Amino acid sequence: DCCNEIIIIESSVQHDLNPQTTSYTVDTAILSGLYEGLVSNNPKTLEPEFAIANDYKISRDKKRWTFTIRENACFSNGEKITAESVKKSFLMLLSNPNAPYASLIDIIRGAEAYRKGTGKVEDVGIVVNSENKITFVLNTPANYFLSVLCHTSFSIVHEDKNVYSGTFILASNKNGVIDLLKNENYWDKNNVKLEKITFLQSDDEELNTQLFNTGEVQWITSGIVNMNKIINKQALQLSAQFGSAYMFFKLQES
């Protein structure tokens, strides 16, 4: 049914579907459906908006950010997402040496030392106040903290890699076909119109073009389609791909 399913053709790539270790936009396109953080980017404005959290407060000194987690926020296995779930997820990120963006939250008290193996986990400024309230204690005020939390790396993950926090679950990933199915335990499932998203991997421009022209697929990513043979020219959309580049500097005192 074209109304509740979409089929996307992408180039043949080996995806890293761990939001804490990937650094590629092509992975994020899938991960944004499988996982969600406390906040996420609005798809139109890119401004931070509530996701798993539905409220936050900042202390007067602007160093304590307290988030409230939705009462109906659950993982795909039905397990409730709690403040403890969030803390475990962040500590898992900080302890992973293959997490390229973990340093973005070094602003949290004790996070850098723990990440580098020189500090204790109990000194990390992530405090569980109650089942649905969690506080991040920062070293200094940081008005960009909310935007940082929108990054894919700070999605809430479960210890079981087959359990997801986002809109969809990974139903199958084999032979160049990735199927995502609607997560029936997602907190906002009633507003999710798609039941299934399928990613087909193919670098055959002629075949891809034919599948699009016959309506068998609804979306083809750039570079793997013969645009001259697309029948409906109005279907061609040329736009910039959203992505962020990060520059890291090592400072040395003289």
PDB file of C-alpha atoms in Angstrom, residues 40-221:
ATOM      1  CA  SER A  40      15.607  15.598  18.332  1.00  0.00           C
ATOM      2  CA  ASN A  41      15.856  18.037  15.431  1.00  0.00           C
ATOM      3  CA  ASN A  42      12.609  19.329  13.972  1.00  0.00           C
ATOM      4  CA  PRO A  43      12.596  17.965  10.379  1.00  0.00           C
ATOM      5  CA  LYS A  44      11.673  21.370   8.935  1.00  0.00           C
ATOM      6  CA  THR A  45      13.432  23.937  11.123  1.00  0.00           C
ATOM      7  CA  LEU A  46      16.202  21.684  12.537  1.00  0.00           C
ATOM      8  CA  GLU A  47      15.590  23.326  15.914  1.00  0.00           C
ATOM      9  CA  PRO A  48      15.611  21.026  18.984  1.00  0.00           C
ATOM     10  CA  GLU A  49      12.221  19.632  19.964  1.00  0.00           C
ATOM     11  CA  PHE A  50      11.018  17.180  22.575  1.00  0.00           C
ATOM     12  CA  ALA A  51      11.279  13.459  21.855  1.00  0.00           C
ATOM     13  CA  ILE A  52      11.610  10.918  24.664  1.00  0.00           C
ATOM     14  CA  ALA A  53      11.670  13.861  27.081  1.00  0.00           C
ATOM     15  CA  ASN A  54       8.684  16.185  27.276  1.00  0.00           C
ATOM     16  CA  ASP A  55      10.109  18.888  29.537  1.00  0.00           C
ATOM     17  CA  TYR A  56      13.366  20.286  30.851  1.00  0.00           C
ATOM     18  CA  LYS A  57      14.475  22.939  33.336  1.00  0.00           C
ATOM     19  CA  ILE A  58      17.769  24.769  33.737  1.00  0.00           C
ATOM     20  CA  SER A  59      19.082  25.852  37.135  1.00  0.00           C
ATOM     21  CA  ARG A  60      19.798  29.500  37.923  1.00  0.00           C
ATOM     22  CA  ASP A  61      23.540  29.003  37.487  1.00  0.00           C
ATOM     23  CA  LYS A  62      22.743  27.302  34.142  1.00  0.00           C
ATOM     24  CA  LYS A  63      24.848  24.282  35.025  1.00  0.00           C
ATOM     25  CA  ARG A  64      22.102  21.787  35.907  1.00  0.00           C
ATOM     26  CA  TRP A  65      19.760  20.570  33.154  1.00  0.00           C
ATOM     27  CA  THR A  66      16.904  18.417  34.437  1.00  0.00           C
ATOM     28  CA  PHE A  67      14.839  16.462  31.905  1.00  0.00           C
ATOM     29  CA  THR A  68      11.464  14.825  32.427  1.00  0.00           C
ATOM     30  CA  ILE A  69      10.909  11.577  30.512  1.00  0.00           C
ATOM     31  CA  ARG A  70       7.490  10.817  29.071  1.00  0.00           C
ATOM     32  CA  GLU A  71       5.400   8.467  31.186  1.00  0.00           C
ATOM     33  CA  ASN A  72       4.569   6.397  28.088  1.00  0.00           C
ATOM     34  CA  ALA A  73       8.124   6.243  26.685  1.00  0.00           C
ATOM     35  CA  CYS A  74       9.034   2.580  26.115  1.00  0.00           C
ATOM     36  CA  PHE A  75      11.617   0.509  24.304  1.00  0.00           C
ATOM     37  CA  SER A  76      10.400  -1.711  21.480  1.00  0.00           C
ATOM     38  CA  ASN A  77      10.227  -4.700  23.849  1.00  0.00           C
ATOM     39  CA  GLY A  78       7.703  -2.852  26.013  1.00  0.00           C
ATOM     40  CA  GLU A  79      10.201  -2.016  28.750  1.00  0.00           C
ATOM     41  CA  LYS A  80       9.684   1.468  30.195  1.00  0.00           C
ATOM     42  CA  ILE A  81      12.372   4.035  29.373  1.00  0.00           C
ATOM     43  CA  THR A  82      13.380   5.521  32.719  1.00  0.00           C
ATOM     44  CA  ALA A  83      15.972   7.975  33.950  1.00  0.00           C
ATOM     45  CA  GLU A  84      18.130   4.976  34.794  1.00  0.00           C
ATOM     46  CA  SER A  85      17.798   3.763  31.171  1.00  0.00           C
ATOM     47  CA  VAL A  86      19.043   7.138  29.968  1.00  0.00           C
ATOM     48  CA  LYS A  87      21.972   7.159  32.385  1.00  0.00           C
ATOM     49  CA  LYS A  88      23.024   3.635  31.348  1.00  0.00           C
ATOM     50  CA  SER A  89      22.889   4.663  27.705  1.00  0.00           C
ATOM     51  CA  PHE A  90      25.119   7.703  28.246  1.00  0.00           C
ATOM     52  CA  LEU A  91      27.613   5.766  30.351  1.00  0.00           C
ATOM     53  CA  MET A  92      27.725   3.058  27.673  1.00  0.00           C
ATOM     54  CA  LEU A  93      28.620   5.772  25.167  1.00  0.00           C
ATOM     55  CA  LEU A  94      31.325   7.306  27.346  1.00  0.00           C
ATOM     56  CA  SER A  95      32.940   3.917  27.990  1.00  0.00           C
ATOM     57  CA  ASN A  96      33.064   2.973  24.302  1.00  0.00           C
ATOM     58  CA  PRO A  97      36.495   3.790  22.788  1.00  0.00           C
ATOM     59  CA  ASN A  98      34.964   3.540  19.296  1.00  0.00           C
ATOM     60  CA  ALA A  99      32.412   6.306  19.886  1.00  0.00           C
ATOM     61  CA  PRO A 100      33.631   9.209  17.697  1.00  0.00           C
ATOM     62  CA  TYR A 101      31.350  11.871  19.176  1.00  0.00           C
ATOM     63  CA  ALA A 102      31.394  10.985  22.874  1.00  0.00           C
ATOM     64  CA  SER A 103      33.656  13.970  23.547  1.00  0.00           C
ATOM     65  CA  LEU A 104      30.808  16.317  22.596  1.00  0.00           C
ATOM     66  CA  ILE A 105      29.458  15.801  26.116  1.00  0.00           C
ATOM     67  CA  ASP A 106      32.758  16.402  27.896  1.00  0.00           C
ATOM     68  CA  ILE A 107      30.968  19.502  29.158  1.00  0.00           C
ATOM     69  CA  ILE A 108      29.252  17.171  31.668  1.00  0.00           C
ATOM     70  CA  ARG A 109      31.110  17.070  34.974  1.00  0.00           C
ATOM     71  CA  GLY A 110      33.474  14.096  35.143  1.00  0.00           C
ATOM     72  CA  ALA A 111      32.556  12.853  31.650  1.00  0.00           C
ATOM     73  CA  GLU A 112      35.928  13.514  30.027  1.00  0.00           C
ATOM     74  CA  ALA A 113      37.907  11.819  32.799  1.00  0.00           C
ATOM     75  CA  TYR A 114      35.634   8.765  32.766  1.00  0.00           C
ATOM     76  CA  ARG A 115      35.750   8.602  28.959  1.00  0.00           C
ATOM     77  CA  LYS A 116      39.560   8.641  29.035  1.00  0.00           C
ATOM     78  CA  GLY A 117      39.759   6.050  31.802  1.00  0.00           C
ATOM     79  CA  THR A 118      41.183   8.436  34.395  1.00  0.00           C
ATOM     80  CA  GLY A 119      37.980   9.081  36.341  1.00  0.00           C
ATOM     81  CA  LYS A 120      35.356   7.137  38.246  1.00  0.00           C
ATOM     82  CA  VAL A 121      31.858   6.439  36.973  1.00  0.00           C
ATOM     83  CA  GLU A 122      30.348   7.744  40.205  1.00  0.00           C
ATOM     84  CA  ASP A 123      31.935  11.140  39.524  1.00  0.00           C
ATOM     85  CA  VAL A 124      30.094  11.592  36.211  1.00  0.00           C
ATOM     86  CA  GLY A 125      27.514  14.363  36.561  1.00  0.00           C
ATOM     87  CA  ILE A 126      24.488  12.362  35.397  1.00  0.00           C
ATOM     88  CA  VAL A 127      22.062  12.125  38.309  1.00  0.00           C
ATOM     89  CA  VAL A 128      18.878  10.035  38.481  1.00  0.00           C
ATOM     90  CA  ASN A 129      16.398  12.022  40.578  1.00  0.00           C
ATOM     91  CA  SER A 130      13.387   9.747  40.172  1.00  0.00           C
ATOM     92  CA  GLU A 131      12.018   7.202  37.729  1.00  0.00           C
ATOM     93  CA  ASN A 132      11.376   9.852  35.075  1.00  0.00           C
ATOM     94  CA  LYS A 133      13.686  12.741  36.001  1.00  0.00           C
ATOM     95  CA  ILE A 134      17.391  12.952  35.185  1.00  0.00           C
ATOM     96  CA  THR A 135      19.857  15.801  35.705  1.00  0.00           C
ATOM     97  CA  PHE A 136      23.032  16.571  33.769  1.00  0.00           C
ATOM     98  CA  VAL A 137      25.518  18.620  35.806  1.00  0.00           C
ATOM     99  CA  LEU A 138      27.784  20.695  33.562  1.00  0.00           C
ATOM    100  CA  ASN A 139      31.249  22.098  34.229  1.00  0.00           C
ATOM    101  CA  THR A 140      30.239  25.485  32.864  1.00  0.00           C
ATOM    102  CA  PRO A 141      27.052  26.950  31.344  1.00  0.00           C
ATOM    103  CA  ALA A 142      26.534  25.749  27.756  1.00  0.00           C
ATOM    104  CA  ASN A 143      23.571  27.127  25.820  1.00  0.00           C
ATOM    105  CA  TYR A 144      24.312  24.662  23.003  1.00  0.00           C
ATOM    106  CA  PHE A 145      23.766  21.594  25.203  1.00  0.00           C
ATOM    107  CA  LEU A 146      20.246  20.954  23.936  1.00  0.00           C
ATOM    108  CA  SER A 147      21.440  20.976  20.316  1.00  0.00           C
ATOM    109  CA  VAL A 148      24.222  18.526  21.153  1.00  0.00           C
ATOM    110  CA  LEU A 149      21.688  16.089  22.602  1.00  0.00           C
ATOM    111  CA  CYS A 150      19.915  16.002  19.213  1.00  0.00           C
ATOM    112  CA  HIS A 151      22.914  14.200  17.722  1.00  0.00           C
ATOM    113  CA  THR A 152      22.421  10.556  16.772  1.00  0.00           C
ATOM    114  CA  SER A 153      25.148   9.471  19.208  1.00  0.00           C
ATOM    115  CA  PHE A 154      22.988  10.499  22.143  1.00  0.00           C
ATOM    116  CA  SER A 155      20.039   8.341  21.191  1.00  0.00           C
ATOM    117  CA  ILE A 156      18.779   6.186  24.037  1.00  0.00           C
ATOM    118  CA  VAL A 157      20.015   2.640  23.469  1.00  0.00           C
ATOM    119  CA  HIS A 158      19.263  -0.624  25.237  1.00  0.00           C
ATOM    120  CA  GLU A 159      21.862  -3.187  26.288  1.00  0.00           C
ATOM    121  CA  ASP A 160      20.130  -5.617  23.923  1.00  0.00           C
ATOM    122  CA  LYS A 161      21.017  -4.458  20.398  1.00  0.00           C
ATOM    123  CA  ASN A 162      17.755  -5.933  19.085  1.00  0.00           C
ATOM    124  CA  VAL A 163      15.721  -3.484  21.176  1.00  0.00           C
ATOM    125  CA  TYR A 164      15.026   0.027  19.881  1.00  0.00           C
ATOM    126  CA  SER A 165      13.812   3.360  21.248  1.00  0.00           C
ATOM    127  CA  GLY A 166      12.606   4.943  18.006  1.00  0.00           C
ATOM    128  CA  THR A 167       9.658   4.921  15.646  1.00  0.00           C
ATOM    129  CA  PHE A 168      10.621   1.643  13.936  1.00  0.00           C
ATOM    130  CA  ILE A 169      12.290  -1.672  14.650  1.00  0.00           C
ATOM    131  CA  LEU A 170      14.765  -3.514  12.448  1.00  0.00           C
ATOM    132  CA  ALA A 171      12.813  -6.504  11.119  1.00  0.00           C
ATOM    133  CA  SER A 172      15.384  -7.782   8.619  1.00  0.00           C
ATOM    134  CA  ASN A 173      18.815  -6.889   7.254  1.00  0.00           C
ATOM    135  CA  LYS A 174      20.118  -9.370   4.682  1.00  0.00           C
ATOM    136  CA  ASN A 175      21.021  -9.685   1.015  1.00  0.00           C
ATOM    137  CA  GLY A 176      20.997  -5.928   0.486  1.00  0.00           C
ATOM    138  CA  VAL A 177      17.458  -5.445   1.811  1.00  0.00           C
ATOM    139  CA  ILE A 178      16.734  -3.643   5.088  1.00  0.00           C
ATOM    140  CA  ASP A 179      13.181  -3.737   6.421  1.00  0.00           C
ATOM    141  CA  LEU A 180      11.976  -1.423   9.184  1.00  0.00           C
ATOM    142  CA  LEU A 181       8.563  -2.043  10.761  1.00  0.00           C
ATOM    143  CA  LYS A 182       6.516   0.329  12.888  1.00  0.00           C
ATOM    144  CA  ASN A 183       7.364   0.093  16.580  1.00  0.00           C
ATOM    145  CA  GLU A 184       4.067  -0.684  18.296  1.00  0.00           C
ATOM    146  CA  ASN A 185       5.523   0.385  21.657  1.00  0.00           C
ATOM    147  CA  TYR A 186       6.640   3.818  20.444  1.00  0.00           C
ATOM    148  CA  TRP A 187       5.210   6.633  22.597  1.00  0.00           C
ATOM    149  CA  ASP A 188       3.737   8.498  19.590  1.00  0.00           C
ATOM    150  CA  LYS A 189       2.743   5.475  17.491  1.00  0.00           C
ATOM    151  CA  ASN A 190      -0.752   6.847  16.757  1.00  0.00           C
ATOM    152  CA  ASN A 191       0.802   9.624  14.674  1.00  0.00           C
ATOM    153  CA  VAL A 192       3.114   7.306  12.724  1.00  0.00           C
ATOM    154  CA  LYS A 193       1.486   6.774   9.320  1.00  0.00           C
ATOM    155  CA  LEU A 194       4.072   4.440   7.808  1.00  0.00           C
ATOM    156  CA  GLU A 195       3.871   0.770   8.696  1.00  0.00           C
ATOM    157  CA  LYS A 196       7.046  -0.215   6.860  1.00  0.00           C
ATOM    158  CA  ILE A 197      10.171   1.279   5.291  1.00  0.00           C
ATOM    159  CA  THR A 198      12.322  -0.843   2.986  1.00  0.00           C
ATOM    160  CA  PHE A 199      15.835   0.065   1.874  1.00  0.00           C
ATOM    161  CA  LEU A 200      16.992  -1.727  -1.287  1.00  0.00           C
ATOM    162  CA  GLN A 201      20.685  -1.568  -2.090  1.00  0.00           C
ATOM    163  CA  SER A 202      21.481  -1.291  -5.794  1.00  0.00           C
ATOM    164  CA  ASP A 203      24.052   0.522  -7.910  1.00  0.00           C
ATOM    165  CA  ASP A 204      22.381  -0.452 -11.212  1.00  0.00           C
ATOM    166  CA  GLU A 205      21.272   2.922 -12.606  1.00  0.00           C
ATOM    167  CA  GLU A 206      19.133   1.479 -15.387  1.00  0.00           C
ATOM    168  CA  LEU A 207      17.305  -0.958 -13.114  1.00  0.00           C
ATOM    169  CA  ASN A 208      16.800   1.685 -10.460  1.00  0.00           C
ATOM    170  CA  THR A 209      15.370   4.081 -13.032  1.00  0.00           C
ATOM    171  CA  GLN A 210      12.993   1.436 -14.332  1.00  0.00           C
ATOM    172  CA  LEU A 211      11.747   0.588 -10.822  1.00  0.00           C
ATOM    173  CA  PHE A 212      11.084   4.255 -10.140  1.00  0.00           C
ATOM    174  CA  ASN A 213       9.316   4.848 -13.464  1.00  0.00           C
ATOM    175  CA  THR A 214       7.008   1.884 -12.874  1.00  0.00           C
ATOM    176  CA  GLY A 215       6.198   3.035  -9.341  1.00  0.00           C
ATOM    177  CA  GLU A 216       7.758   0.022  -7.631  1.00  0.00           C
ATOM    178  CA  VAL A 217       9.969   2.305  -5.530  1.00  0.00           C
ATOM    179  CA  GLN A 218       9.164   5.769  -4.263  1.00  0.00           C
ATOM    180  CA  TRP A 219      12.568   7.252  -3.544  1.00  0.00           C
ATOM    181  CA  ILE A 220      16.055   6.853  -4.992  1.00  0.00           C
ATOM    182  CA  THR A 221      19.063   8.491  -3.389  1.00  0.00           C
TER     183      THR A 221
END
